[in-house]
């Protein structure tokens, strides 16, 4: 917040989102009240400006009233910056018009209409609560215009020059100080709210990030065993079948021994990415179970096609064509074996039983020569 009580642009936009509608309601209400009170001063012209009384009434009713109603209409329909400038323009008309009428009136009592000026300043600075930078412009210009009229109006009573000058200056100071105080409090209050909200948002994001870390396998970037357990239990609590597939990389120890653990880690990352993509394509879930083992979950729609899905999964890893010359079974690329089990088979609804059945099926696939799948 600077010396003109301007907040950073992003904060100004946030405040408008939060409180713009409330300010618009306040402004429209104040405009109507201000119009009613302002036009009561038509009665004073009967006594204080009798020489131009018809003109004063016409100026108020034909200039100020339509202008104020136009601002009333536009306030909720224009951008915030233009809205505040419209208010400033309306307040200039409301303050400078009486000064102009005072200047042209030849009535001996015209100077008493200056009592209207502090009320106009009060209305703009304290009821409309012009933004401080605009209130400063409004108050300064209005006061300078009033002082010019007091000092340069022909036939102005010299005995009134000093006291009216004091009234104008003090009215300027008090209403502008009041505006500064209210506006400063508004800015400080919202800045504190904005900062608190930002801290809360950052804390929430950090919490989400930490939670993601606890549910993500650090090597492969896909969900870890903990995330798998939570997801499996959640899926089993829902109605519908669940297909669970255990996947193991064939001859992975030989791959590590031949190429080293760095290459082994790269291999696991590529396989994890392929499994994750495969699972997403079938509205499923993929996680690293541990070591070179992975687990995939599929819902009711996929459960009926277990054999087809398992065979496609095995083929998709084989199609990666990751070289594996250390194999002793005649194949030269990395492959996987898969075992799967579904809840619909035997009415199994316990996570442990489902994993056990899929694990046994995986063992059968590996015993049968690997690079294949088996049902549990």
mmCIF file of C-alpha atoms in Angstrom:
data_model
loop_
_atom_site.group_PDB
_atom_site.id
_atom_site.type_symbol
_atom_site.label_atom_id
_atom_site.label_comp_id
_atom_site.label_asym_id
_atom_site.label_seq_id
_atom_site.Cartn_x
_atom_site.Cartn_y
_atom_site.Cartn_z
ATOM 1 C CA UNK A 1 0.000 0.000 0.000
ATOM 2 C CA UNK A 2 1.480 3.346 -1.048
ATOM 3 C CA UNK A 3 0.993 6.883 0.301
ATOM 4 C CA UNK A 4 -2.147 7.273 -1.834
ATOM 5 C CA UNK A 5 -3.580 4.156 -0.188
ATOM 6 C CA UNK A 6 -3.349 2.153 -3.385
ATOM 7 C CA UNK A 7 -3.000 -1.573 -2.933
ATOM 8 C CA UNK A 8 -1.164 -3.795 -5.461
ATOM 9 C CA UNK A 9 -3.261 -4.378 -8.612
ATOM 10 C CA UNK A 10 -3.857 -8.058 -7.855
ATOM 11 C CA UNK A 11 -5.095 -7.157 -4.373
ATOM 12 C CA UNK A 12 -7.372 -4.437 -5.771
ATOM 13 C CA UNK A 13 -8.869 -6.998 -8.160
ATOM 14 C CA UNK A 14 -9.343 -9.501 -5.354
ATOM 15 C CA UNK A 15 -11.090 -6.926 -3.178
ATOM 16 C CA UNK A 16 -13.407 -6.033 -6.046
ATOM 17 C CA UNK A 17 -14.302 -9.705 -6.444
ATOM 18 C CA UNK A 18 -15.015 -10.010 -2.726
ATOM 19 C CA UNK A 19 -16.684 -6.685 -1.965
ATOM 20 C CA UNK A 20 -17.508 -5.034 -5.305
ATOM 21 C CA UNK A 21 -21.198 -5.921 -5.141
ATOM 22 C CA UNK A 22 -21.435 -4.597 -1.596
ATOM 23 C CA UNK A 23 -19.816 -1.296 -2.592
ATOM 24 C CA UNK A 24 -22.176 -0.920 -5.537
ATOM 25 C CA UNK A 25 -25.193 -1.374 -3.254
ATOM 26 C CA UNK A 26 -23.791 1.193 -0.833
ATOM 27 C CA UNK A 27 -23.092 3.725 -3.592
ATOM 28 C CA UNK A 28 -26.535 3.451 -5.170
ATOM 29 C CA UNK A 29 -28.221 3.888 -1.799
ATOM 30 C CA UNK A 30 -26.021 6.901 -0.965
ATOM 31 C CA UNK A 31 -26.683 8.517 -4.344
ATOM 32 C CA UNK A 32 -30.452 8.451 -3.790
ATOM 33 C CA UNK A 33 -30.137 9.826 -0.259
ATOM 34 C CA UNK A 34 -27.706 12.492 -1.443
ATOM 35 C CA UNK A 35 -30.052 13.573 -4.250
ATOM 36 C CA UNK A 36 -32.942 14.042 -1.848
ATOM 37 C CA UNK A 37 -30.917 16.088 0.631
ATOM 38 C CA UNK A 38 -29.141 18.080 -2.085
ATOM 39 C CA UNK A 39 -32.409 19.182 -3.660
ATOM 40 C CA UNK A 40 -33.743 20.407 -0.321
ATOM 41 C CA UNK A 41 -31.323 23.280 -0.848
ATOM 42 C CA UNK A 42 -33.619 24.499 -3.612
ATOM 43 C CA UNK A 43 -35.642 25.956 -0.752
ATOM 44 C CA UNK A 44 -32.692 28.021 0.504
ATOM 45 C CA UNK A 45 -32.371 29.797 -2.827
ATOM 46 C CA UNK A 46 -35.759 31.386 -2.205
ATOM 47 C CA UNK A 47 -34.155 33.370 0.608
ATOM 48 C CA UNK A 48 -30.444 33.498 -0.156
ATOM 49 C CA UNK A 49 -30.367 33.786 -3.973
ATOM 50 C CA UNK A 50 -33.739 35.268 -4.825
ATOM 51 C CA UNK A 51 -32.279 37.090 -7.824
ATOM 52 C CA UNK A 52 -31.403 33.837 -9.627
ATOM 53 C CA UNK A 53 -33.723 31.435 -7.805
ATOM 54 C CA UNK A 54 -35.389 30.007 -10.976
ATOM 55 C CA UNK A 55 -31.961 29.418 -12.509
ATOM 56 C CA UNK A 56 -30.634 27.640 -9.398
ATOM 57 C CA UNK A 57 -33.645 25.324 -9.341
ATOM 58 C CA UNK A 58 -33.281 24.600 -13.057
ATOM 59 C CA UNK A 59 -29.568 23.816 -12.721
ATOM 60 C CA UNK A 60 -30.166 21.398 -9.859
ATOM 61 C CA UNK A 61 -33.150 19.652 -11.448
ATOM 62 C CA UNK A 62 -32.012 19.635 -15.072
ATOM 63 C CA UNK A 63 -28.263 19.137 -14.634
ATOM 64 C CA UNK A 64 -27.443 17.522 -11.322
ATOM 65 C CA UNK A 65 -30.453 15.208 -10.972
ATOM 66 C CA UNK A 66 -30.184 13.604 -14.459
ATOM 67 C CA UNK A 67 -26.425 13.315 -14.052
ATOM 68 C CA UNK A 68 -26.779 11.619 -10.673
ATOM 69 C CA UNK A 69 -29.395 9.206 -11.991
ATOM 70 C CA UNK A 70 -27.090 8.375 -14.915
ATOM 71 C CA UNK A 71 -24.313 7.554 -12.449
ATOM 72 C CA UNK A 72 -26.817 5.516 -10.394
ATOM 73 C CA UNK A 73 -27.567 3.499 -13.543
ATOM 74 C CA UNK A 74 -23.939 3.102 -14.651
ATOM 75 C CA UNK A 75 -22.341 2.230 -11.288
ATOM 76 C CA UNK A 76 -23.021 -1.543 -11.544
ATOM 77 C CA UNK A 77 -22.415 -1.643 -15.298
ATOM 78 C CA UNK A 78 -18.923 -0.183 -15.745
ATOM 79 C CA UNK A 79 -15.451 -1.369 -14.678
ATOM 80 C CA UNK A 80 -14.404 -0.462 -11.109
ATOM 81 C CA UNK A 81 -11.887 2.205 -12.161
ATOM 82 C CA UNK A 82 -14.439 3.969 -14.372
ATOM 83 C CA UNK A 83 -17.047 3.657 -11.618
ATOM 84 C CA UNK A 84 -14.838 5.586 -9.204
ATOM 85 C CA UNK A 85 -14.096 8.253 -11.828
ATOM 86 C CA UNK A 86 -17.814 8.688 -12.472
ATOM 87 C CA UNK A 87 -18.309 9.328 -8.765
ATOM 88 C CA UNK A 88 -15.519 11.897 -8.825
ATOM 89 C CA UNK A 89 -17.127 13.652 -11.801
ATOM 90 C CA UNK A 90 -20.517 13.700 -10.072
ATOM 91 C CA UNK A 91 -19.016 15.173 -6.919
ATOM 92 C CA UNK A 92 -17.303 17.914 -8.938
ATOM 93 C CA UNK A 93 -20.686 18.925 -10.379
ATOM 94 C CA UNK A 94 -22.278 18.817 -6.915
ATOM 95 C CA UNK A 95 -19.559 21.020 -5.374
ATOM 96 C CA UNK A 96 -18.713 23.437 -8.173
ATOM 97 C CA UNK A 97 -22.296 24.187 -9.237
ATOM 98 C CA UNK A 98 -23.220 25.917 -5.915
ATOM 99 C CA UNK A 99 -19.950 27.887 -6.071
ATOM 100 C CA UNK A 100 -20.789 29.034 -9.574
ATOM 101 C CA UNK A 101 -24.282 30.075 -8.446
ATOM 102 C CA UNK A 102 -22.770 31.945 -5.505
ATOM 103 C CA UNK A 103 -20.367 33.757 -7.821
ATOM 104 C CA UNK A 104 -23.053 34.992 -10.219
ATOM 105 C CA UNK A 105 -25.653 35.886 -7.590
ATOM 106 C CA UNK A 106 -25.943 39.530 -6.611
ATOM 107 C CA UNK A 107 -27.927 38.789 -3.450
ATOM 108 C CA UNK A 108 -26.513 40.178 -0.214
ATOM 109 C CA UNK A 109 -27.199 36.836 1.425
ATOM 110 C CA UNK A 110 -25.590 34.630 -1.231
ATOM 111 C CA UNK A 111 -22.427 34.090 0.828
ATOM 112 C CA UNK A 112 -24.443 32.071 3.348
ATOM 113 C CA UNK A 113 -24.836 29.325 0.749
ATOM 114 C CA UNK A 114 -21.215 28.411 1.462
ATOM 115 C CA UNK A 115 -22.650 26.473 4.404
ATOM 116 C CA UNK A 116 -23.629 23.894 1.815
ATOM 117 C CA UNK A 117 -20.002 23.242 0.840
ATOM 118 C CA UNK A 118 -18.886 21.298 3.974
ATOM 119 C CA UNK A 119 -21.929 19.060 3.543
ATOM 120 C CA UNK A 120 -20.919 18.295 -0.049
ATOM 121 C CA UNK A 121 -17.377 17.518 1.096
ATOM 122 C CA UNK A 122 -18.767 15.319 3.854
ATOM 123 C CA UNK A 123 -20.993 13.464 1.417
ATOM 124 C CA UNK A 124 -18.213 12.742 -1.074
ATOM 125 C CA UNK A 125 -15.453 11.915 1.387
ATOM 126 C CA UNK A 126 -17.367 10.168 4.155
ATOM 127 C CA UNK A 127 -20.639 8.825 2.727
ATOM 128 C CA UNK A 128 -19.607 7.842 -0.782
ATOM 129 C CA UNK A 129 -16.089 7.257 0.571
ATOM 130 C CA UNK A 130 -14.256 8.235 -2.590
ATOM 131 C CA UNK A 131 -10.955 6.414 -2.970
ATOM 132 C CA UNK A 132 -8.415 8.541 -1.109
ATOM 133 C CA UNK A 133 -6.455 9.615 -4.173
ATOM 134 C CA UNK A 134 -9.710 10.808 -5.772
ATOM 135 C CA UNK A 135 -10.929 12.367 -2.522
ATOM 136 C CA UNK A 136 -7.681 14.339 -2.392
ATOM 137 C CA UNK A 137 -8.262 15.666 -5.910
ATOM 138 C CA UNK A 138 -11.938 16.396 -5.234
ATOM 139 C CA UNK A 139 -11.296 18.176 -1.932
ATOM 140 C CA UNK A 140 -8.329 20.183 -3.206
ATOM 141 C CA UNK A 141 -10.028 21.410 -6.389
ATOM 142 C CA UNK A 142 -13.301 22.207 -4.594
ATOM 143 C CA UNK A 143 -11.524 24.072 -1.810
ATOM 144 C CA UNK A 144 -9.367 26.082 -4.205
ATOM 145 C CA UNK A 145 -12.478 27.001 -6.183
ATOM 146 C CA UNK A 146 -14.256 28.066 -2.971
ATOM 147 C CA UNK A 147 -11.293 30.169 -1.855
ATOM 148 C CA UNK A 148 -11.140 31.818 -5.278
ATOM 149 C CA UNK A 149 -14.856 32.725 -5.080
ATOM 150 C CA UNK A 150 -14.441 34.054 -1.522
ATOM 151 C CA UNK A 151 -11.478 36.226 -2.451
ATOM 152 C CA UNK A 152 -12.429 37.351 -5.955
ATOM 153 C CA UNK A 153 -16.208 37.570 -6.081
ATOM 154 C CA UNK A 154 -17.203 41.196 -6.734
ATOM 155 C CA UNK A 155 -18.900 42.972 -3.840
ATOM 156 C CA UNK A 156 -18.155 40.097 -1.454
ATOM 157 C CA UNK A 157 -18.410 41.274 2.148
ATOM 158 C CA UNK A 158 -14.759 41.710 3.266
ATOM 159 C CA UNK A 159 -15.720 40.927 6.848
ATOM 160 C CA UNK A 160 -16.632 37.400 5.765
ATOM 161 C CA UNK A 161 -13.462 36.627 3.819
ATOM 162 C CA UNK A 162 -11.347 35.456 6.746
ATOM 163 C CA UNK A 163 -13.975 33.430 8.676
ATOM 164 C CA UNK A 164 -15.232 31.736 5.527
ATOM 165 C CA UNK A 165 -11.667 30.946 4.498
ATOM 166 C CA UNK A 166 -11.145 29.275 7.884
ATOM 167 C CA UNK A 167 -14.386 27.313 7.449
ATOM 168 C CA UNK A 168 -13.383 26.071 4.015
ATOM 169 C CA UNK A 169 -9.874 25.053 5.099
ATOM 170 C CA UNK A 170 -11.057 23.266 8.251
ATOM 171 C CA UNK A 171 -13.851 21.561 6.321
ATOM 172 C CA UNK A 172 -11.258 20.404 3.811
ATOM 173 C CA UNK A 173 -8.973 19.059 6.520
ATOM 174 C CA UNK A 174 -11.562 17.214 8.597
ATOM 175 C CA UNK A 175 -13.414 15.541 5.747
ATOM 176 C CA UNK A 176 -10.195 14.592 3.964
ATOM 177 C CA UNK A 177 -8.673 13.266 7.179
ATOM 178 C CA UNK A 178 -11.839 11.269 7.819
ATOM 179 C CA UNK A 179 -11.669 9.823 4.328
ATOM 180 C CA UNK A 180 -7.980 8.946 4.767
ATOM 181 C CA UNK A 181 -8.708 7.199 8.044
ATOM 182 C CA UNK A 182 -11.612 5.152 6.650
ATOM 183 C CA UNK A 183 -9.761 4.267 3.452
ATOM 184 C CA UNK A 184 -6.586 3.333 5.323
ATOM 185 C CA UNK A 185 -8.554 1.054 7.614
ATOM 186 C CA UNK A 186 -10.263 -0.531 4.622
ATOM 187 C CA UNK A 187 -6.938 -1.230 2.940
ATOM 188 C CA UNK A 188 -5.249 -2.546 6.075
ATOM 189 C CA UNK A 189 -8.191 -4.801 6.870
ATOM 190 C CA UNK A 190 -8.335 -6.259 3.393
ATOM 191 C CA UNK A 191 -4.562 -6.628 3.109
ATOM 192 C CA UNK A 192 -4.601 -8.627 6.351
ATOM 193 C CA UNK A 193 -7.463 -10.758 5.027
ATOM 194 C CA UNK A 194 -5.715 -11.235 1.678
ATOM 195 C CA UNK A 195 -2.448 -12.194 3.358
ATOM 196 C CA UNK A 196 -4.219 -14.637 5.672
ATOM 197 C CA UNK A 197 -6.020 -16.214 2.723
ATOM 198 C CA UNK A 198 -2.761 -16.522 0.795
ATOM 199 C CA UNK A 199 -1.057 -18.155 3.765
ATOM 200 C CA UNK A 200 -3.969 -20.564 4.106
ATOM 201 C CA UNK A 201 -3.826 -21.364 0.392
ATOM 202 C CA UNK A 202 -0.070 -21.931 0.537
ATOM 203 C CA UNK A 203 -0.458 -24.161 3.564
ATOM 204 C CA UNK A 204 -3.155 -26.144 1.786
ATOM 205 C CA UNK A 205 -0.976 -26.512 -1.302
ATOM 206 C CA UNK A 206 1.967 -27.622 0.836
ATOM 207 C CA UNK A 207 -0.297 -30.093 2.594
ATOM 208 C CA UNK A 208 -1.520 -31.425 -0.738
ATOM 209 C CA UNK A 209 2.057 -31.650 -1.997
ATOM 210 C CA UNK A 210 3.167 -33.532 1.108
ATOM 211 C CA UNK A 211 0.199 -35.859 0.825
ATOM 212 C CA UNK A 212 1.038 -36.466 -2.837
ATOM 213 C CA UNK A 213 4.602 -37.283 -1.825
ATOM 214 C CA UNK A 214 3.412 -39.864 0.700
ATOM 215 C CA UNK A 215 1.226 -41.482 -1.980
ATOM 216 C CA UNK A 216 3.733 -41.366 -4.846
ATOM 217 C CA UNK A 217 6.534 -43.744 -5.627
ATOM 218 C CA UNK A 218 9.708 -41.675 -5.670
ATOM 219 C CA UNK A 219 11.411 -43.698 -8.399
ATOM 220 C CA UNK A 220 8.665 -44.086 -10.974
ATOM 221 C CA UNK A 221 6.375 -41.160 -10.136
ATOM 222 C CA UNK A 222 3.247 -43.327 -10.133
ATOM 223 C CA UNK A 223 1.176 -44.170 -7.011
ATOM 224 C CA UNK A 224 2.941 -46.243 -4.354
ATOM 225 C CA UNK A 225 1.880 -49.211 -2.220
ATOM 226 C CA UNK A 226 0.137 -46.999 0.336
ATOM 227 C CA UNK A 227 -1.896 -45.287 -2.365
ATOM 228 C CA UNK A 228 -2.738 -48.675 -3.823
ATOM 229 C CA UNK A 229 -4.014 -49.965 -0.483
ATOM 230 C CA UNK A 230 -6.232 -46.899 0.012
ATOM 231 C CA UNK A 231 -7.610 -47.086 -3.515
ATOM 232 C CA UNK A 232 -8.216 -50.827 -3.417
ATOM 233 C CA UNK A 233 -10.146 -50.617 -0.147
ATOM 234 C CA UNK A 234 -12.193 -47.699 -1.492
ATOM 235 C CA UNK A 235 -13.039 -49.592 -4.686
ATOM 236 C CA UNK A 236 -13.987 -52.740 -2.794
ATOM 237 C CA UNK A 237 -16.418 -50.762 -0.639
ATOM 238 C CA UNK A 238 -18.311 -49.691 -3.748
ATOM 239 C CA UNK A 239 -20.765 -51.839 -5.629
ATOM 240 C CA UNK A 240 -19.488 -53.522 -8.747
ATOM 241 C CA UNK A 241 -16.628 -55.791 -9.655
ATOM 242 C CA UNK A 242 -12.934 -55.016 -9.260
ATOM 243 C CA UNK A 243 -10.248 -56.623 -11.383
ATOM 244 C CA UNK A 244 -6.783 -56.698 -9.774
ATOM 245 C CA UNK A 245 -3.690 -57.492 -11.799
ATOM 246 C CA UNK A 246 -0.222 -58.238 -10.417
ATOM 247 C CA UNK A 247 2.570 -57.568 -12.911
ATOM 248 C CA UNK A 248 6.232 -58.583 -12.561
ATOM 249 C CA UNK A 249 9.164 -57.681 -14.828
ATOM 250 C CA UNK A 250 10.709 -60.889 -16.186
ATOM 251 C CA UNK A 251 14.388 -61.605 -15.425
ATOM 252 C CA UNK A 252 14.865 -58.158 -13.932
ATOM 253 C CA UNK A 253 17.781 -59.213 -11.707
ATOM 254 C CA UNK A 254 19.675 -60.316 -14.801
ATOM 255 C CA UNK A 255 18.911 -56.924 -16.384
ATOM 256 C CA UNK A 256 20.344 -55.103 -13.352
ATOM 257 C CA UNK A 257 23.405 -57.350 -13.241
ATOM 258 C CA UNK A 258 24.109 -56.685 -16.912
ATOM 259 C CA UNK A 259 23.379 -52.953 -17.200
ATOM 260 C CA UNK A 260 23.573 -51.694 -13.611
ATOM 261 C CA UNK A 261 21.007 -50.200 -11.271
ATOM 262 C CA UNK A 262 20.820 -46.817 -13.049
ATOM 263 C CA UNK A 263 19.697 -48.515 -16.242
ATOM 264 C CA UNK A 264 17.420 -50.736 -14.166
ATOM 265 C CA UNK A 265 15.767 -47.686 -12.664
ATOM 266 C CA UNK A 266 15.278 -46.204 -16.136
ATOM 267 C CA UNK A 267 13.711 -49.469 -17.256
ATOM 268 C CA UNK A 268 11.276 -49.451 -14.318
ATOM 269 C CA UNK A 269 10.328 -45.859 -15.043
ATOM 270 C CA UNK A 270 9.530 -46.667 -18.679
ATOM 271 C CA UNK A 271 7.459 -49.674 -17.698
ATOM 272 C CA UNK A 272 5.654 -47.686 -14.986
ATOM 273 C CA UNK A 273 4.777 -44.968 -17.491
ATOM 274 C CA UNK A 274 3.464 -47.544 -19.968
ATOM 275 C CA UNK A 275 1.391 -49.287 -17.289
ATOM 276 C CA UNK A 276 -0.010 -46.002 -16.040
ATOM 277 C CA UNK A 277 -1.012 -45.015 -19.579
ATOM 278 C CA UNK A 278 -2.538 -48.449 -20.163
ATOM 279 C CA UNK A 279 -4.547 -48.255 -16.940
ATOM 280 C CA UNK A 280 -5.803 -44.747 -17.701
ATOM 281 C CA UNK A 281 -6.950 -45.893 -21.146
ATOM 282 C CA UNK A 282 -9.191 -48.457 -19.440
ATOM 283 C CA UNK A 283 -10.308 -46.168 -16.577
ATOM 284 C CA UNK A 284 -8.052 -48.073 -14.233
ATOM 285 C CA UNK A 285 -5.374 -47.401 -11.640
ATOM 286 C CA UNK A 286 -1.699 -48.381 -11.682
ATOM 287 C CA UNK A 287 0.760 -48.446 -8.773
ATOM 288 C CA UNK A 288 4.187 -49.775 -7.940
ATOM 289 C CA UNK A 289 3.764 -52.674 -5.527
ATOM 290 C CA UNK A 290 7.441 -52.936 -4.710
ATOM 291 C CA UNK A 291 10.723 -53.792 -6.426
ATOM 292 C CA UNK A 292 9.922 -54.760 -10.009
ATOM 293 C CA UNK A 293 6.286 -55.580 -9.210
ATOM 294 C CA UNK A 294 3.304 -53.429 -10.169
ATOM 295 C CA UNK A 295 -0.418 -53.640 -9.476
ATOM 296 C CA UNK A 296 -3.275 -52.485 -11.671
ATOM 297 C CA UNK A 297 -6.939 -52.072 -10.745
ATOM 298 C CA UNK A 298 -9.885 -51.970 -13.133
ATOM 299 C CA UNK A 299 -13.592 -51.413 -12.556
ATOM 300 C CA UNK A 300 -16.706 -53.345 -13.496
ATOM 301 C CA UNK A 301 -16.588 -52.607 -17.208
ATOM 302 C CA UNK A 302 -13.093 -54.016 -17.564
ATOM 303 C CA UNK A 303 -13.479 -56.887 -15.110
ATOM 304 C CA UNK A 304 -15.428 -59.039 -17.550
ATOM 305 C CA UNK A 305 -12.640 -58.726 -20.095
ATOM 306 C CA UNK A 306 -9.842 -59.802 -17.782
ATOM 307 C CA UNK A 307 -8.111 -62.225 -20.185
ATOM 308 C CA UNK A 308 -8.215 -59.755 -23.061
ATOM 309 C CA UNK A 309 -6.929 -56.850 -20.934
ATOM 310 C CA UNK A 310 -4.158 -58.947 -19.373
ATOM 311 C CA UNK A 311 -2.923 -60.162 -22.768
ATOM 312 C CA UNK A 312 -2.963 -56.621 -24.153
ATOM 313 C CA UNK A 313 -1.006 -55.390 -21.152
ATOM 314 C CA UNK A 314 1.691 -58.049 -21.597
ATOM 315 C CA UNK A 315 1.907 -57.207 -25.296
ATOM 316 C CA UNK A 316 2.121 -53.451 -24.631
ATOM 317 C CA UNK A 317 5.269 -53.892 -22.515
ATOM 318 C CA UNK A 318 6.783 -56.257 -25.042
ATOM 319 C CA UNK A 319 6.137 -53.665 -27.757
ATOM 320 C CA UNK A 320 8.325 -51.171 -25.862
ATOM 321 C CA UNK A 321 11.224 -53.262 -27.196
ATOM 322 C CA UNK A 322 13.548 -52.468 -24.299
ATOM 323 C CA UNK A 323 16.734 -54.501 -25.043
ATOM 324 C CA UNK A 324 17.493 -57.331 -22.580
ATOM 325 C CA UNK A 325 20.389 -59.422 -23.997
ATOM 326 C CA UNK A 326 21.066 -61.020 -20.592
ATOM 327 C CA UNK A 327 17.985 -63.270 -20.824
ATOM 328 C CA UNK A 328 18.551 -67.000 -21.054
ATOM 329 C CA UNK A 329 15.162 -67.963 -22.516
ATOM 330 C CA UNK A 330 15.851 -66.909 -26.090
ATOM 331 C CA UNK A 331 14.058 -63.550 -25.922
ATOM 332 C CA UNK A 332 16.031 -60.324 -26.319
ATOM 333 C CA UNK A 333 13.630 -57.711 -24.923
ATOM 334 C CA UNK A 334 12.110 -56.861 -21.570
ATOM 335 C CA UNK A 335 8.763 -58.555 -20.942
ATOM 336 C CA UNK A 336 6.348 -58.891 -18.028
ATOM 337 C CA UNK A 337 4.201 -61.623 -16.567
ATOM 338 C CA UNK A 338 0.752 -60.922 -15.177
ATOM 339 C CA UNK A 339 -1.689 -62.634 -12.856
ATOM 340 C CA UNK A 340 -5.194 -61.344 -12.318
ATOM 341 C CA UNK A 341 -8.258 -61.994 -10.194
ATOM 342 C CA UNK A 342 -11.695 -60.407 -10.020
ATOM 343 C CA UNK A 343 -14.127 -59.995 -7.139
ATOM 344 C CA UNK A 344 -16.935 -61.560 -9.151
ATOM 345 C CA UNK A 345 -15.172 -64.912 -9.132
ATOM 346 C CA UNK A 346 -16.115 -66.662 -5.907
ATOM 347 C CA UNK A 347 -17.540 -63.518 -4.314
ATOM 348 C CA UNK A 348 -14.168 -62.303 -2.986
ATOM 349 C CA UNK A 349 -14.466 -58.816 -1.438
ATOM 350 C CA UNK A 350 -11.415 -58.771 0.816
ATOM 351 C CA UNK A 351 -8.333 -56.961 -0.437
ATOM 352 C CA UNK A 352 -5.947 -59.533 1.010
ATOM 353 C CA UNK A 353 -7.751 -62.446 -0.659
ATOM 354 C CA UNK A 354 -7.866 -60.662 -4.010
ATOM 355 C CA UNK A 355 -4.141 -59.864 -3.922
ATOM 356 C CA UNK A 356 -3.324 -63.435 -2.893
ATOM 357 C CA UNK A 357 -5.287 -64.901 -5.784
ATOM 358 C CA UNK A 358 -3.693 -62.540 -8.306
ATOM 359 C CA UNK A 359 -0.251 -63.240 -6.844
ATOM 360 C CA UNK A 360 -0.755 -66.995 -7.221
ATOM 361 C CA UNK A 361 -1.853 -66.445 -10.805
ATOM 362 C CA UNK A 362 1.297 -64.398 -11.417
ATOM 363 C CA UNK A 363 3.391 -67.279 -10.065
ATOM 364 C CA UNK A 364 1.638 -69.633 -12.513
ATOM 365 C CA UNK A 365 2.381 -67.279 -15.413
ATOM 366 C CA UNK A 366 6.062 -67.151 -14.511
ATOM 367 C CA UNK A 367 6.203 -70.921 -14.050
ATOM 368 C CA UNK A 368 4.619 -71.388 -17.465
ATOM 369 C CA UNK A 369 7.484 -69.552 -19.172
ATOM 370 C CA UNK A 370 6.874 -65.827 -18.442
ATOM 371 C CA UNK A 371 5.803 -63.183 -20.966
ATOM 372 C CA UNK A 372 2.172 -64.213 -20.461
ATOM 373 C CA UNK A 373 -0.814 -63.858 -18.138
ATOM 374 C CA UNK A 374 -2.874 -66.206 -16.027
ATOM 375 C CA UNK A 375 -6.198 -65.937 -14.210
ATOM 376 C CA UNK A 376 -6.514 -66.549 -10.488
#
